[in-house]
Coordinates of N, CA and C in Angstrom, one line a residue:
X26 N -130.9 111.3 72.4 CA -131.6 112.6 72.7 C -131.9 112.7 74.2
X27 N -131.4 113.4 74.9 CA -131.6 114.0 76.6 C -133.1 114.1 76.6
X28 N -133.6 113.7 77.9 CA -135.0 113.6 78.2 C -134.7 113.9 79.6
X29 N -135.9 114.1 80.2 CA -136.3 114.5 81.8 C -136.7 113.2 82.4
X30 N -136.4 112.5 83.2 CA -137.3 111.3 83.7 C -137.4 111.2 84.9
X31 N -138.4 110.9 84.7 CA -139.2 111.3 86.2 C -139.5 110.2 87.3
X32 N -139.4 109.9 88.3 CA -139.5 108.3 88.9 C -140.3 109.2 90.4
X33 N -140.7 107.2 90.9 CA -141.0 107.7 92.8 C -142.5 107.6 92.3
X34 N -143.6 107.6 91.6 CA -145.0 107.4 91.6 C -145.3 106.4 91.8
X35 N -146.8 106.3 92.5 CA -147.6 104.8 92.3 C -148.9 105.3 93.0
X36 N -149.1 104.0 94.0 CA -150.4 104.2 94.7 C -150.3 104.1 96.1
X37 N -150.4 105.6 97.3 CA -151.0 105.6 98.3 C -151.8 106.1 99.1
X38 N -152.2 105.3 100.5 CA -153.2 106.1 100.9 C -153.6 107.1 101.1
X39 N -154.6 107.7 101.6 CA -154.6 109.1 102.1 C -154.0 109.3 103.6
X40 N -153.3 110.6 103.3 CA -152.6 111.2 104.5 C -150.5 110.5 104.6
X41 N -150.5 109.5 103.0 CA -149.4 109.2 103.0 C -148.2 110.3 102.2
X42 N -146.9 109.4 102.1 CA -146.1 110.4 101.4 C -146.0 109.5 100.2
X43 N -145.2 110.4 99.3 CA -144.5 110.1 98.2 C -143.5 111.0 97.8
X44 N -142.2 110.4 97.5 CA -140.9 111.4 97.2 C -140.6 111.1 95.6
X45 N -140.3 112.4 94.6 CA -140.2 111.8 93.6 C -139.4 112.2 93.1
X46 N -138.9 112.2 91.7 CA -137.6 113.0 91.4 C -137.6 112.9 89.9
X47 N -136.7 114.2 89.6 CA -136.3 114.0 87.9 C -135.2 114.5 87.6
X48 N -134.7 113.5 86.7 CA -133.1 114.4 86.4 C -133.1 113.9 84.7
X49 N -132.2 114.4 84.4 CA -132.3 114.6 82.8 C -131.2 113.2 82.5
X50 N -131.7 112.3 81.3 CA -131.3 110.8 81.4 C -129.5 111.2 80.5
X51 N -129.2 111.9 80.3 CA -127.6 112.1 79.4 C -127.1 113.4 80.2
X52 N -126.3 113.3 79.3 CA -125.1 114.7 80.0 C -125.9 115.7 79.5
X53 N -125.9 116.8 79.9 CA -126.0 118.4 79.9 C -124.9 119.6 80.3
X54 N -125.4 120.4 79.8 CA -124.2 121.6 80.1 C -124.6 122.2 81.9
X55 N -126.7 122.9 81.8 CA -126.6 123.0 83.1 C -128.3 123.2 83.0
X56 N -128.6 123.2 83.9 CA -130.2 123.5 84.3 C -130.7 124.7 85.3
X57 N -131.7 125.6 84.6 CA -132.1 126.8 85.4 C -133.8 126.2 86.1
X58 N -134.6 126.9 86.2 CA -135.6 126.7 86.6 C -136.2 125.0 86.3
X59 N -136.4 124.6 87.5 CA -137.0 123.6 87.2 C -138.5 123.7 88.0
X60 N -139.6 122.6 87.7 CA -140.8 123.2 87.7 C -141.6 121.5 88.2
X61 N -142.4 121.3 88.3 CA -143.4 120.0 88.7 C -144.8 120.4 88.4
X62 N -145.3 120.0 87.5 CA -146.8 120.2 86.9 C -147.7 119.5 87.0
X63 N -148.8 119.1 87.2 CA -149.6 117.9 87.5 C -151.3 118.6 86.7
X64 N -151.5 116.8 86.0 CA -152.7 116.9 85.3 C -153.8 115.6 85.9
X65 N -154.9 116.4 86.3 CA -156.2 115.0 86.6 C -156.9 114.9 85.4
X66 N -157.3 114.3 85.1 CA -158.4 113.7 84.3 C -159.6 114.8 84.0
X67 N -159.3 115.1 82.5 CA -160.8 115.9 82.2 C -160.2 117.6 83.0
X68 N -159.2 117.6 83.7 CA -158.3 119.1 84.0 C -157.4 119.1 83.1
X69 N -157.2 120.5 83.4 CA -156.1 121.4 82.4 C -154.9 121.3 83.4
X70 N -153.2 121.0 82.9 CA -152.3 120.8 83.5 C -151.9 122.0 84.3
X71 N -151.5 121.9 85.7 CA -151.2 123.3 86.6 C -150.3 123.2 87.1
X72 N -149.4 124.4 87.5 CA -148.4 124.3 88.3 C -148.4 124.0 89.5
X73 N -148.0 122.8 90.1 CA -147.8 122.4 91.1 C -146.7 123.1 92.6
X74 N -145.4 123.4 91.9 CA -143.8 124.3 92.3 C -143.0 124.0 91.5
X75 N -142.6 125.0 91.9 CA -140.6 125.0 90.9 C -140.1 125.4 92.1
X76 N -139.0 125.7 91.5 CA -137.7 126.0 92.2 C -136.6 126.8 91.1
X77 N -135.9 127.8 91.5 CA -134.9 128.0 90.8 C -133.4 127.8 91.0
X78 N -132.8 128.0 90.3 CA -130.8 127.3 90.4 C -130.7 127.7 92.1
X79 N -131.1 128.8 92.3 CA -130.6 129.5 93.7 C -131.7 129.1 94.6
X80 N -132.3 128.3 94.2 CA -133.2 127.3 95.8 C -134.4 128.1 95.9
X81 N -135.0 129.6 95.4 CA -136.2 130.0 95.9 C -136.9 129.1 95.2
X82 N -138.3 129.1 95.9 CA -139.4 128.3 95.7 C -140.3 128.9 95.5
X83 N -141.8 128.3 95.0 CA -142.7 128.5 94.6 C -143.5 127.7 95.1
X84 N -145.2 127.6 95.5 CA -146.1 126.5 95.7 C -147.3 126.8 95.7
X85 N -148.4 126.1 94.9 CA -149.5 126.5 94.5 C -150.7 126.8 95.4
X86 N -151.4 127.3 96.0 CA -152.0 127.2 97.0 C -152.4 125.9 97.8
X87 N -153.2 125.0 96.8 CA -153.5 123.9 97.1 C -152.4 122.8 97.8
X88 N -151.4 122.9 97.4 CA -150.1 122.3 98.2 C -149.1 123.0 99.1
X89 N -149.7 123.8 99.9 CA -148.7 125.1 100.3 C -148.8 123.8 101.9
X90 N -147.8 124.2 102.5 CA -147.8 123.5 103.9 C -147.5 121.9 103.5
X91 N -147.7 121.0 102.9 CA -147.6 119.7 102.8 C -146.3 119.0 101.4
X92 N -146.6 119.6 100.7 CA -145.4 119.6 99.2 C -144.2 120.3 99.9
X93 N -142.9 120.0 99.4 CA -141.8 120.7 99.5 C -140.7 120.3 98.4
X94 N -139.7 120.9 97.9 CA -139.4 121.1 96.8 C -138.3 121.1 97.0
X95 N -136.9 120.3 96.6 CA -135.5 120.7 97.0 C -134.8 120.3 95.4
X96 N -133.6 120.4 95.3 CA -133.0 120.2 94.4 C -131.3 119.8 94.5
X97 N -130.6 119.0 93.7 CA -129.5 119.1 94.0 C -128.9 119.5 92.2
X98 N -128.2 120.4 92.6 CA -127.5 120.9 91.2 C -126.6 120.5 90.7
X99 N -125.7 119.1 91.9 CA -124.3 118.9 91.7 C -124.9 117.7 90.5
X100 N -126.1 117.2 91.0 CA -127.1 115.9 89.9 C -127.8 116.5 89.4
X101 N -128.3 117.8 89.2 CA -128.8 118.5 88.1 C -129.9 117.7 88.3
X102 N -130.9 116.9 89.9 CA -131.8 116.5 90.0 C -132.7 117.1 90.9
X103 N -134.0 116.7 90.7 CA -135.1 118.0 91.5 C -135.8 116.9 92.3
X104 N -136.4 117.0 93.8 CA -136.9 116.6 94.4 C -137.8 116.7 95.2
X105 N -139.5 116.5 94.7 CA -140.6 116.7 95.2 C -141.2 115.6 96.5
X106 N -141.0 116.5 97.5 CA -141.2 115.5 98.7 C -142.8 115.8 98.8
X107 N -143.9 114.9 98.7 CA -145.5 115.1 98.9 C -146.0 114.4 100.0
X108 N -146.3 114.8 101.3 CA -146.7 114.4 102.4 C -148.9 114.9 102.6
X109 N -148.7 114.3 103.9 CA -150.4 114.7 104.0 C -151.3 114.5 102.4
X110 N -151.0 113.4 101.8 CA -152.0 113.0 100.6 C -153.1 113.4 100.3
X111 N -154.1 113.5 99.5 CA -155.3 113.9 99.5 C -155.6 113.4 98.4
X112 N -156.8 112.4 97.7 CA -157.6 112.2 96.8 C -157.5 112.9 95.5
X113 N -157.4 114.2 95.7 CA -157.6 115.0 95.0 C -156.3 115.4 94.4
X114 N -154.9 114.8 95.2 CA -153.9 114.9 94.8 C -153.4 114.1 93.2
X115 N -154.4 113.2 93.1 CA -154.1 111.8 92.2 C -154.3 112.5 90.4
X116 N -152.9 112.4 90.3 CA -152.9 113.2 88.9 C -151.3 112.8 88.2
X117 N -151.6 112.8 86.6 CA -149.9 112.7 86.5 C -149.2 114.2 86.4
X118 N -148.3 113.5 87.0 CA -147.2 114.5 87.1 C -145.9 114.5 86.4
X119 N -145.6 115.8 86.1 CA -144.6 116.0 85.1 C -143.6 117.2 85.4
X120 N -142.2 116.6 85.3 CA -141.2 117.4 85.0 C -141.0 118.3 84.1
X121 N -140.7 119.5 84.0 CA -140.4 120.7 83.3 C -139.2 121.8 84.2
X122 N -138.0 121.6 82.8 CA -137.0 122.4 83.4 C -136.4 123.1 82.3
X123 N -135.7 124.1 82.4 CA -135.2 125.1 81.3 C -133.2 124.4 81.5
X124 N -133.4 123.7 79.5 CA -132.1 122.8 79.7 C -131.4 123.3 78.8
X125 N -129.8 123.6 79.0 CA -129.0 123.8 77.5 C -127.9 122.6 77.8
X126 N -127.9 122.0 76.6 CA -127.3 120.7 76.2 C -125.6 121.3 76.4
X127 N -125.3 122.2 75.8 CA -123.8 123.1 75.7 C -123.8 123.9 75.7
X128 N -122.3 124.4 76.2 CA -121.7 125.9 76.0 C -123.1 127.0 75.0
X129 N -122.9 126.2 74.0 CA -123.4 127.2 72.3 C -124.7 126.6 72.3
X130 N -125.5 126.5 73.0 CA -126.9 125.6 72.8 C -127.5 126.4 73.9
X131 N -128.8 126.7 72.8 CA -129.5 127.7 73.5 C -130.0 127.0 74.8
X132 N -130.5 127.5 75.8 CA -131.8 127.2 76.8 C -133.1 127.1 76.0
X133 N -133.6 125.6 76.9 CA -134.8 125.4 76.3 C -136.1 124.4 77.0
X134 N -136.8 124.9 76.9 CA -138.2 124.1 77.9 C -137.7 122.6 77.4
X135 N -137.7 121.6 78.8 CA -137.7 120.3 78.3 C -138.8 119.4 79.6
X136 N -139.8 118.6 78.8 CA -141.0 118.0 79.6 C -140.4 116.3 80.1
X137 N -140.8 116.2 80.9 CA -140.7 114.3 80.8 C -141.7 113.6 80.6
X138 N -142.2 112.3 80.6 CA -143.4 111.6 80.4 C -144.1 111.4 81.1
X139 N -144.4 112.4 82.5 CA -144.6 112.0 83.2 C -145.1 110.6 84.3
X140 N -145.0 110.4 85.5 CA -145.6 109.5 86.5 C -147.0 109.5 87.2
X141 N -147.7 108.7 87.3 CA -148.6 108.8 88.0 C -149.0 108.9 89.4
X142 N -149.7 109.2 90.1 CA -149.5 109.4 91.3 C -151.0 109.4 91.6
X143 N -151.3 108.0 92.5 CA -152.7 107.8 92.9 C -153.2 107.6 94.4
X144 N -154.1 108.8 95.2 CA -154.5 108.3 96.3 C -155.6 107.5 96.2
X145 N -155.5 106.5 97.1 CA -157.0 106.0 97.2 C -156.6 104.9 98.7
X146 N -157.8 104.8 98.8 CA -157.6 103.9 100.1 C -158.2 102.6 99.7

């Protein structure tokens, strides 16, 4: 069964980077919107950015200027570059992209397990 997986998390300081990425673990037909969602503790999960097939972007206030978002379509892989860290950043993070397996297979929201991602000094 195709899954999203997600890599590139751990633990850095504040004001560090982290680059992360997800691509789907089997073959697929193709990927539309992909998305990066992050949950802290005792919060409700929020959009963090997407992106769509055609590169426009999205970004949540709180990450506007320091997150950036790129994608490669030829790897049907998505890549969250996170610079200028902040405490407040430390949450897991999760992949969400709209996937059809084939030709005859519908589109469909698919999550990964997400990674963790901790500032602290």
């Amino acid at each position: 069964q195709v899954q999203l997986v997600e890599s590139g998390g751990g633990l850095v300081q504040p004001g560090g980077s982290l680059r992360l990425s997800c691509a789907p673990s089997g073959s697929i037909f193709g990927i539309n919107a992909m998305a990066w969602y992050r949950q802290a503790p005792g919060k409700q999960r929020e959009l963090v950015a997407s992106i769509t097939r055609g590169g426009s972007t999205f970004y949540a206030d709180s990450v506007k200027g320091r997150f950036t978002i790129s994608r490669d379509n030829a790897k049907n892989t998505m890549y969250p570059q996170m610079n200028s860290l902040k405490p407040e950043d430390t949450a897991v993070y999760y992949c969400n992209a709209e996937v059809s397996l084939s030709v005859v297979t519908p589109w469909s929201d698919y999550w990964g397990q997400g990674t963790q991602v901790t500032v602290s000094s």
